[in-house]
XYZ file of C-alpha atoms in Angstrom:
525
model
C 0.000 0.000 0.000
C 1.561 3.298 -1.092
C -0.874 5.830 -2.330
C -2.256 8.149 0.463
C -5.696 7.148 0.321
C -3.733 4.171 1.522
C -1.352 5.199 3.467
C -3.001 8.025 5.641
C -5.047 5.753 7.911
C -1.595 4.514 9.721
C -1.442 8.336 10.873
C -1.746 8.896 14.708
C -5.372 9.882 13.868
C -5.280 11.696 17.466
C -1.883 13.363 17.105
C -1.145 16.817 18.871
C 0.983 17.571 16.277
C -1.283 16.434 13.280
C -0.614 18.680 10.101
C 3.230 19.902 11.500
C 6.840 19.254 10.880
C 6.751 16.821 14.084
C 4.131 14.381 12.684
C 5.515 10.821 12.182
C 4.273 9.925 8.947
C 5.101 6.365 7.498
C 5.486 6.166 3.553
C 3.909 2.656 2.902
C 2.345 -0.369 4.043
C 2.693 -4.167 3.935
C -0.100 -6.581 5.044
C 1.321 -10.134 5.533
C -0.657 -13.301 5.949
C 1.992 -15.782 7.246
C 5.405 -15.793 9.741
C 7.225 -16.506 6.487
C 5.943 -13.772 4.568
C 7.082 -11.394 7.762
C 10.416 -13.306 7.534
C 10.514 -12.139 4.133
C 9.570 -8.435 4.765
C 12.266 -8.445 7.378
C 15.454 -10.268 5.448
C 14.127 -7.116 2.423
C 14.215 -4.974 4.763
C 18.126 -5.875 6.276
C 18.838 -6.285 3.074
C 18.075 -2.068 2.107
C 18.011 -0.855 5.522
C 14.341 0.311 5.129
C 13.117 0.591 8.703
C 9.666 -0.833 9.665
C 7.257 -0.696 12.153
C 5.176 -3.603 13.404
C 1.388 -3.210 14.515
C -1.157 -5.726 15.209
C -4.696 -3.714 14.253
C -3.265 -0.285 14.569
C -6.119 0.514 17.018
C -3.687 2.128 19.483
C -5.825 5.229 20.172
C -4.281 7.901 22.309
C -1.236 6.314 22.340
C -0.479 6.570 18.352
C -2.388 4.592 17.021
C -0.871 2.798 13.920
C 1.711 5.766 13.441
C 6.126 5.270 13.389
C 7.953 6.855 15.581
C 10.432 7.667 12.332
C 8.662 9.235 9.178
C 9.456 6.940 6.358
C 9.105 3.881 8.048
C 7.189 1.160 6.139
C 4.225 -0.117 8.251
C 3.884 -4.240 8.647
C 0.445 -4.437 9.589
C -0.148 -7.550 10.678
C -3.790 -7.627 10.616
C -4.708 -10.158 8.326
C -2.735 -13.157 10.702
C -5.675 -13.597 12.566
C -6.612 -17.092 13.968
C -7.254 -18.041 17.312
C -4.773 -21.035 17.213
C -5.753 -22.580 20.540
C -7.761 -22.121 23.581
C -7.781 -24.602 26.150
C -10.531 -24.224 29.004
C -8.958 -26.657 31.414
C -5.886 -24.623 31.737
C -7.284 -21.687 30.831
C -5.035 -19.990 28.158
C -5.228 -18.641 24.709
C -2.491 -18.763 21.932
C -3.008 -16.500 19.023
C -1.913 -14.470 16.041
C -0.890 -10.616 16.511
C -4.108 -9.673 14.256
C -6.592 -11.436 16.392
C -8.881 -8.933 17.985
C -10.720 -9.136 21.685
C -13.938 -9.181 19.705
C -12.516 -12.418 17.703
C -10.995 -14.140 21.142
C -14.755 -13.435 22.626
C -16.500 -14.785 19.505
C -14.391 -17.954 19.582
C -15.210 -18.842 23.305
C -18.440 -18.144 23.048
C -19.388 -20.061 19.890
C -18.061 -23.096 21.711
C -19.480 -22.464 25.216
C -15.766 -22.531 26.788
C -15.884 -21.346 30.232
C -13.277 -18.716 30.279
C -13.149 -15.078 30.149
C -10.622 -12.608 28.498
C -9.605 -9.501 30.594
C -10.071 -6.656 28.179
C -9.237 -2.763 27.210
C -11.429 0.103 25.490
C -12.404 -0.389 22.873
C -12.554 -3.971 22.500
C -11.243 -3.925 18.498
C -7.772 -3.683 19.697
C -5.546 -7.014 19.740
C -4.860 -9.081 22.635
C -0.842 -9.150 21.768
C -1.014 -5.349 20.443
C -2.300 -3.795 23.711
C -0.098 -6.179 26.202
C 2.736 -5.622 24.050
C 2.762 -1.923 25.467
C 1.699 -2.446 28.560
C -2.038 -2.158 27.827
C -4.504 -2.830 31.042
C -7.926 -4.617 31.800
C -10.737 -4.689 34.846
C -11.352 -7.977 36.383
C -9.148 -9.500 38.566
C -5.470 -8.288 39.674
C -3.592 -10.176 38.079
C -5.037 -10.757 34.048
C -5.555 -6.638 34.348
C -1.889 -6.936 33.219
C -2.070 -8.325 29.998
C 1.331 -8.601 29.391
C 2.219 -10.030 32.864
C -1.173 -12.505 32.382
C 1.110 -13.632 28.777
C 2.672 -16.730 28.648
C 5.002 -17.590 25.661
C 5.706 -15.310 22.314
C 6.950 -16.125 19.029
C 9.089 -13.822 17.781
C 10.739 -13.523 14.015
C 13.843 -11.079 15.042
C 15.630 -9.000 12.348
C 18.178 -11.251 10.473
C 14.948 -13.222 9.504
C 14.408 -16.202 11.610
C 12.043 -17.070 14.083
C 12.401 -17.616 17.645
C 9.846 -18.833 20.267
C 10.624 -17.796 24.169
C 9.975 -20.017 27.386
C 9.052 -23.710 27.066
C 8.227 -23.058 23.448
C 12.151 -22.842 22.556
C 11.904 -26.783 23.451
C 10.574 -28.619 19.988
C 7.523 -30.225 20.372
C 6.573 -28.514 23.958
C 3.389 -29.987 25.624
C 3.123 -26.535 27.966
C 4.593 -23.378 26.080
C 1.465 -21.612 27.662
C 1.537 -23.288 31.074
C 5.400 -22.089 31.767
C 5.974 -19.120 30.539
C 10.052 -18.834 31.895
C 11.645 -21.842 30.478
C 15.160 -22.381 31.111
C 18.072 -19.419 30.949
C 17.319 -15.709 30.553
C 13.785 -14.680 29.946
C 13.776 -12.022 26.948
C 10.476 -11.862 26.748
C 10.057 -8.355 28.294
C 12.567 -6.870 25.659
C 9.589 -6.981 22.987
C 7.445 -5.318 25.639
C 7.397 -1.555 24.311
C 10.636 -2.599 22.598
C 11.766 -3.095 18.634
C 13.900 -6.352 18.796
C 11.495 -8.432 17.391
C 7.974 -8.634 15.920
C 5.804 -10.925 17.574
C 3.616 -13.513 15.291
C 2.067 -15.382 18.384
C 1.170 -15.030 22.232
C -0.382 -16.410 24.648
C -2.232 -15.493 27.638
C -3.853 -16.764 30.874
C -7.969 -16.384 30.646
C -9.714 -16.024 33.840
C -11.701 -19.025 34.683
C -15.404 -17.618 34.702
C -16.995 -17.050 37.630
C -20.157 -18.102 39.757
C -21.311 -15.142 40.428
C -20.960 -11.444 40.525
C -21.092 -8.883 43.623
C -20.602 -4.743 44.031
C -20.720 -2.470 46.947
C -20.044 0.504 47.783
C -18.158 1.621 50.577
C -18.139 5.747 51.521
C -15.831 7.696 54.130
C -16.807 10.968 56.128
C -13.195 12.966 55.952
C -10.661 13.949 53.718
C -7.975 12.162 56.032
C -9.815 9.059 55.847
C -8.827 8.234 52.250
C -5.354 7.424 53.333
C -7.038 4.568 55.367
C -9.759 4.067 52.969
C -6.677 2.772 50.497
C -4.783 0.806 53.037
C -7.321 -1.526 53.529
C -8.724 -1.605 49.752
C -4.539 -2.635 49.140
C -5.030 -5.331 51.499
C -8.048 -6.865 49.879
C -6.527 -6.538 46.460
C -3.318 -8.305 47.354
C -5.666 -10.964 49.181
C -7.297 -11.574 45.704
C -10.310 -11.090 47.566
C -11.865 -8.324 45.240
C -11.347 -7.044 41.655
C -10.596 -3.992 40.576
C -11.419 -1.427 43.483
C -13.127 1.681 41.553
C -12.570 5.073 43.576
C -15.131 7.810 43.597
C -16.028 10.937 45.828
C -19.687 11.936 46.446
C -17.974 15.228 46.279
C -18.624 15.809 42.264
C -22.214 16.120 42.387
C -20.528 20.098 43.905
C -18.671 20.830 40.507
C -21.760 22.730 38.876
C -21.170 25.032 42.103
C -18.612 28.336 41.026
C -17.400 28.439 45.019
C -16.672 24.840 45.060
C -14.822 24.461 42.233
C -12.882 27.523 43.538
C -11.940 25.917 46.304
C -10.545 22.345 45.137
C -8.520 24.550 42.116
C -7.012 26.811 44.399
C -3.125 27.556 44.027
C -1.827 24.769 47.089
C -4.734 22.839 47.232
C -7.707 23.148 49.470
C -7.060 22.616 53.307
C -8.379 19.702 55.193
C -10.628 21.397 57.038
C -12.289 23.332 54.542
C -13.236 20.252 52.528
C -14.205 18.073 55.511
C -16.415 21.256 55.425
C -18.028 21.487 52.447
C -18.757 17.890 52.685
C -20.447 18.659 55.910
C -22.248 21.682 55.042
C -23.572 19.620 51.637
C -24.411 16.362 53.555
C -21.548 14.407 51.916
C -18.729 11.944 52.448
C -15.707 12.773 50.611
C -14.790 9.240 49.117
C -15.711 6.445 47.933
C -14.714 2.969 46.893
C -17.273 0.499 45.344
C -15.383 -2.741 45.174
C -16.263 -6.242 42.819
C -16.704 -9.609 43.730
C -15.981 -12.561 41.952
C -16.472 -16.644 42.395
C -18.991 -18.998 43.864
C -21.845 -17.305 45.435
C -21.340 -18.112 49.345
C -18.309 -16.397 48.782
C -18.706 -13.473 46.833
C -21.167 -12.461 49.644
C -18.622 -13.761 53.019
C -16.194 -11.203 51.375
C -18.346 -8.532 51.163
C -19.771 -8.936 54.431
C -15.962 -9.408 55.576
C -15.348 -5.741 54.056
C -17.985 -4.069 55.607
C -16.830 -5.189 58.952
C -13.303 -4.376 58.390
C -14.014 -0.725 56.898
C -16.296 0.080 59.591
C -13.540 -1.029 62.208
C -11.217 0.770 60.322
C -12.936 4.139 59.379
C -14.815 5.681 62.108
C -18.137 6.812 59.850
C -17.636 4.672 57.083
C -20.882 3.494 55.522
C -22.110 0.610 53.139
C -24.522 0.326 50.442
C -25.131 -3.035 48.992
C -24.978 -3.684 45.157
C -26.177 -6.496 43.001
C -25.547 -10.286 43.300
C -25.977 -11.604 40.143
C -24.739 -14.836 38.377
C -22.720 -15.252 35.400
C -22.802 -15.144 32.682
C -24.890 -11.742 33.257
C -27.995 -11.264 30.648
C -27.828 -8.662 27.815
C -29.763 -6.082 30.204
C -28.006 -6.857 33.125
C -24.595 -6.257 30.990
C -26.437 -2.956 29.324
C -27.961 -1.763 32.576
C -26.001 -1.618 36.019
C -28.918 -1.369 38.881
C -27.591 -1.411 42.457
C -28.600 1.443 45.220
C -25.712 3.446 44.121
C -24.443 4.857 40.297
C -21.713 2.546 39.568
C -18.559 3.719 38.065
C -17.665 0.291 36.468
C -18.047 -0.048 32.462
C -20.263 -3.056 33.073
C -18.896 -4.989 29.873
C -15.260 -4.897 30.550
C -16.088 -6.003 34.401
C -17.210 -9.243 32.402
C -14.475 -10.038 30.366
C -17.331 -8.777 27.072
C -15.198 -6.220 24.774
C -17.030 -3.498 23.389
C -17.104 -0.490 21.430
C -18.998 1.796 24.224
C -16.130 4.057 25.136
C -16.723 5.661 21.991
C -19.864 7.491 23.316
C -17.208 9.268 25.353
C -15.806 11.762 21.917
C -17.372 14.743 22.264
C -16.915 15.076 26.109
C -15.191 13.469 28.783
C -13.162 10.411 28.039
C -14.370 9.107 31.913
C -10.507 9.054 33.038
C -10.032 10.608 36.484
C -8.117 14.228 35.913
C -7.962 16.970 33.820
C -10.198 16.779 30.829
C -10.510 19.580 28.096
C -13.841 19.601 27.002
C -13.633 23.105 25.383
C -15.504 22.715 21.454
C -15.803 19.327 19.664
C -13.197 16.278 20.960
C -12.177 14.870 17.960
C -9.660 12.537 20.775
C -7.627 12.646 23.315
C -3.486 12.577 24.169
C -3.201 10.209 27.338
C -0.342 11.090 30.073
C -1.642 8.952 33.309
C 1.668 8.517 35.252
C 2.576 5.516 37.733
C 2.670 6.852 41.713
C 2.676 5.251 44.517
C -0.737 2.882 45.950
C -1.173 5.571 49.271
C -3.375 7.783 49.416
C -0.671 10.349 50.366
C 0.316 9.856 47.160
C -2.693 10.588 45.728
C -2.714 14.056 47.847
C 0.111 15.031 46.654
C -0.643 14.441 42.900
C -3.850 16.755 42.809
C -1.897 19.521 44.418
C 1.033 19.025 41.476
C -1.103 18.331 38.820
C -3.176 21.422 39.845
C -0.439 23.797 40.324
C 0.989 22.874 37.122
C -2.118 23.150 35.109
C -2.872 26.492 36.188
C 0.261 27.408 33.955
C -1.648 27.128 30.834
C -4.683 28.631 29.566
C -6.846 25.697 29.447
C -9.599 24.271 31.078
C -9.199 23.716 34.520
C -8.053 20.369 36.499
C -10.562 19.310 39.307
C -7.681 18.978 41.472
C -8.307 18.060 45.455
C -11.202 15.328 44.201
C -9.374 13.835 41.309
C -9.027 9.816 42.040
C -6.662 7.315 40.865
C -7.101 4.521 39.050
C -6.047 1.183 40.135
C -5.715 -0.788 36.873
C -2.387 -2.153 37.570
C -2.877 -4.030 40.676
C -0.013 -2.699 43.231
C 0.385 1.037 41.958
C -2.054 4.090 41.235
C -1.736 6.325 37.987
C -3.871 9.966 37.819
C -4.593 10.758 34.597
C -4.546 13.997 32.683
C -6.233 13.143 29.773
C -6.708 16.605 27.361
C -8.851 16.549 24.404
C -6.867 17.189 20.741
C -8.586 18.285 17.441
C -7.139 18.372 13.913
C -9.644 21.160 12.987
C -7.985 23.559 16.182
C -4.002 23.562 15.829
C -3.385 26.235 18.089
C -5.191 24.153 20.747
C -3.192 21.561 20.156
C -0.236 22.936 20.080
C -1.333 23.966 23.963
C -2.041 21.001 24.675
C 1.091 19.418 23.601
C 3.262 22.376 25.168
C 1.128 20.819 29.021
C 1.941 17.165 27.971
C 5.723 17.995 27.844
C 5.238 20.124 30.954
C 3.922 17.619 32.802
C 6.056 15.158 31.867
C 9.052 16.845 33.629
C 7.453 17.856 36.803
C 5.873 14.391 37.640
C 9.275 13.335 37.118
C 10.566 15.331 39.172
C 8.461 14.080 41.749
C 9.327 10.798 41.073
C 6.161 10.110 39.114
C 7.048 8.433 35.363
C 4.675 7.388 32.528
C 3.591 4.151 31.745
C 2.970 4.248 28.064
C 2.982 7.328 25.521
C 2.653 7.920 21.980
C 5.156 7.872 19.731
C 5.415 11.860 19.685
C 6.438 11.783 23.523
C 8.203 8.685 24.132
C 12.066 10.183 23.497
C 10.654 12.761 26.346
C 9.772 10.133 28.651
C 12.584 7.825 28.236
C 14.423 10.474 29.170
C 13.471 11.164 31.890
C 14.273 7.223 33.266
C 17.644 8.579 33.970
C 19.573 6.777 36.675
C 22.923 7.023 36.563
C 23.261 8.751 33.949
C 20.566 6.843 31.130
C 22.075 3.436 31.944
C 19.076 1.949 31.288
C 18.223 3.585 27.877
C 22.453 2.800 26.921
C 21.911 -0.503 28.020
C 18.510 -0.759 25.866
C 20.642 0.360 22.839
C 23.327 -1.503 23.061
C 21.485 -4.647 22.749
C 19.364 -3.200 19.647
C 23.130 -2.512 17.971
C 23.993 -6.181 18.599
C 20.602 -7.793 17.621
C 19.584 -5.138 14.763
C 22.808 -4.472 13.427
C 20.642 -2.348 10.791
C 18.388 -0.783 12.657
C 15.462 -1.720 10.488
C 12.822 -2.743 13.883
C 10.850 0.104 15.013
C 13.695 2.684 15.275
C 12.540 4.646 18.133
C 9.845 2.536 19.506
C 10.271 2.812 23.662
C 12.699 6.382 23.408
C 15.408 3.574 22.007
C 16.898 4.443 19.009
C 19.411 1.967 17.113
C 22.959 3.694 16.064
C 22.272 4.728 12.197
C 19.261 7.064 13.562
C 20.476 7.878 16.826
C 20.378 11.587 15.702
C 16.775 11.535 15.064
C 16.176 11.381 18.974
C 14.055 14.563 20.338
C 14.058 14.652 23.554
């Protein structure tokens, strides 16, 4: 594919810098079916030093979507190797090609009644190796909500050509490549993790057995202070594996239509203690809340809950319950399409149950639904994601809205909702805060405002020791740099390897802020 009817749709269709100088824009496209026609793209490739770039759907949104980080780079969209090679409901894992989609690995399961669930993203079009491959997340259980921790076994053609297969698979005729995931020797599996050493042509994953039964409630604290509590014992119940992901809220937002409050939790320092204890007071309120998932046989979905209720009431003078639903799996379509309960739940009800779906689209036009800073000034065409990694406390979290806050009120952009912004807890043993702006082709000069914050916040969350997790291509020199122990180590260390295994630095030059020798110039950091 080389015409630009073609070629335009592997553009970063939510780019801050669409239309500019900085745009990464890729000159063609190949489409293989097959590991040896890849093998073939790649030994061309070595062979004239053209450099590719590797995507499995391209559905990357936010992040870049199907776009290089070098312009000129020759996309291998791998697409079209799409089967579902295994999936074993005993063990519980999946094995399958990079262009596989969640929608496919759903279809497959449940046009053959398998009892197994797949933990997946928004939207649900995006591929299973694709989004674990950079560190993509879920919303069930702890521990398949990190897709590329839940994988277990890659295949991998590197660039001279051949093909290599890590853990138990690098042993012919293995009987549990997706049972073992370590093998014997070094693990390199993580290098192809937001890397360019290889492009991946299977995976597997774990798949949640499916559940009993599912149970939500809702747990709410009086004070401000309390939160710090409030996520002590949440961590405990997480790392218990006795709920799923804990969704945090504050009864607080129903105030942000009022001019004083919003005043108040965007003020230069943050807000003190006591005044937001007050306005919680004065309004009737608690100031957080938690509404936590259950998930297993019925008897103990419910012992859990009634375990938590105990154990945040002893811990939390005040605290308060509300029960939710108990209903057993697999849910109906209106009990997927409809969450009831005695409280609004913040869970996306179809990701909760392992169902991908397209629903996060409804969010274009206004808030994406991340916690944080959202621009919602004229039409959202999409949005830049910067949602840094800090620490599971709710210190932490403190902390955060006063930084984030601060720093937004150096641009002339909508404001940041800063002493009630929550974390997420996608990954299970850390917290990210999200400042998620809105980006429009049709409105350069906002982006370009937009991208002048992203860079700014960048270096101050580093600063406080905060780094990003993931970050499209545009960014990603910017926030490898700023992983800079003793003196880039890391990043040298990253490069040196690419020099020894991509001699020709045709893989993804730039992918991960690591750049191989021949284009080492082209970093922008």
């Amino acid at each position: 594919m080389t015409n630009d009817d073609e070629v335009n749709p592997y553009r970063d269709t939510f780019s801050t810098v669409w239309g500019t100088s900085d745009e990464r824009i890729p000159s063609a496209a190949v489409s293989p079916t097959t590991v040896e026609q890849v093998q073939a793209i790649v030994r061309a490739a070595g062979r004239y030093k053209i450099p590719l770039f590797p995507i499995s759907t391209g559905k990357n949104f936010a992040y870049g979507g199907p776009s290089p980080n070098l312009s000129g780079s020759v996309i291998v969209d791998l697409k079209r190797m799409n089967k579902v090679l295994e999936v074993d409901e005993g063990r519980h894992f999946a094995l399958v090609e990079p262009g596989v989609s969640y929608f496919d690995l759903y279809r497959y399961i449940q046009d053959r009644g398998l009892k197994v669930w797949i933990d997946c993203p928004d939207p649900g079009w995006g591929s299973p190796v694709g989004n674990s491959l950079d560190h993509g997340i879920g919303y069930t259980m702890g521990y398949f909500r990190d897709h590329f921790g839940a994988h277990c076994g890659m295949e991998v053609v590197l660039a001279n050509g051949e093909v290599m297969r890590t853990g138990m698979g690098a042993l012919p005729n293995a009987k549990s490549w997706q049972d073992f995931k370590y093998g014997y020797g070094p693990d390199p599996s993580g290098l192809f993790a937001q890397g360019n050493y290889g492009i991946v042509t299977k995976m597997g994953f774990r798949l949640m057995p499916q559940p009993e039964y599912y149970r939500t409630g809702l747990i709410t604290v009086p004070k401000r202070q309390d939160f710090i509590q409030l996520v002590k014992t949440v961590n405990y119940m997480s790392d218990s594996s006795l709920i799923g992901e804990p969704l945090y809220g504050t009864p607080l937002q129903s105030l942000m239509a009022n001019t004083a409050f919003r005043e108040l939790i965007d003020k230069p320092g943050g807000p003190s203690d006591a005044e937001m204890d007050q306005a919680a007071s004065d309004n009737h309120l608690h100031s957080w809340s938690v509404e936590l998932q259950f998930y297993g046989p019925e008897k103990t979905c419910l012992a859990n809950w009634e375990y938590a209720k105990d154990r945040f009431a002893q811990d939390i003078p005040g605290a308060k319950s509300v029960e939710g639903e108990n209903l057993k799996v697999p849910l109906t379509a209106e009990q997927l399409h409809s969450a009831g309960g005695d409280f609004p739940s913040l869970s996306r009800r179809n990701t909760t149950q392992g169902v991908p779906s397209l629903g996060i689209w409804k969010t274009i036009g206004r808030s994406p639904g991340f916690p944080g800073f959202v621009n919602t000034e004229g039409p959202m065409e999409g949005h830049a994601g910067f949602i840094p990694i800090i620490p599971r406390t709710g210190e932490a979290v403190f902390e955060a809205q006063r930084v984030f806050g601060d720093t937004m009120r150096e641009f002339d952009l909508p404001r940041f909702g800063s002493a009630i912004g929550t974390p997420v807890n996608w990954y299970q043993f850390a917290f990210q805060m999200g400042f998620v702006p809105s980006t429009s082709r049709d409105n350069p000069a906002h982006n370009a405002k937009v991208d002048k914050a992203l860079r700014r916040m960048t270096e101050v969350c580093a600063e406080h020791g905060w780094g990003d997790y993931r970050s499209p291509p545009v960014y990603q020199d910017l926030v490898a740099d700023v992983y800079s122990f003793n003196n880039h180590v890391l990043r040298r260390f990253n490069e040196m390897l690419k020099d020894a295994v991509d001699p020709n630095g045709i893989l993804a030059p730039g992918r991960g802020g690591v750049w191989p020798q021949r284009f080492r110039g082209m970093r922008k950091a």
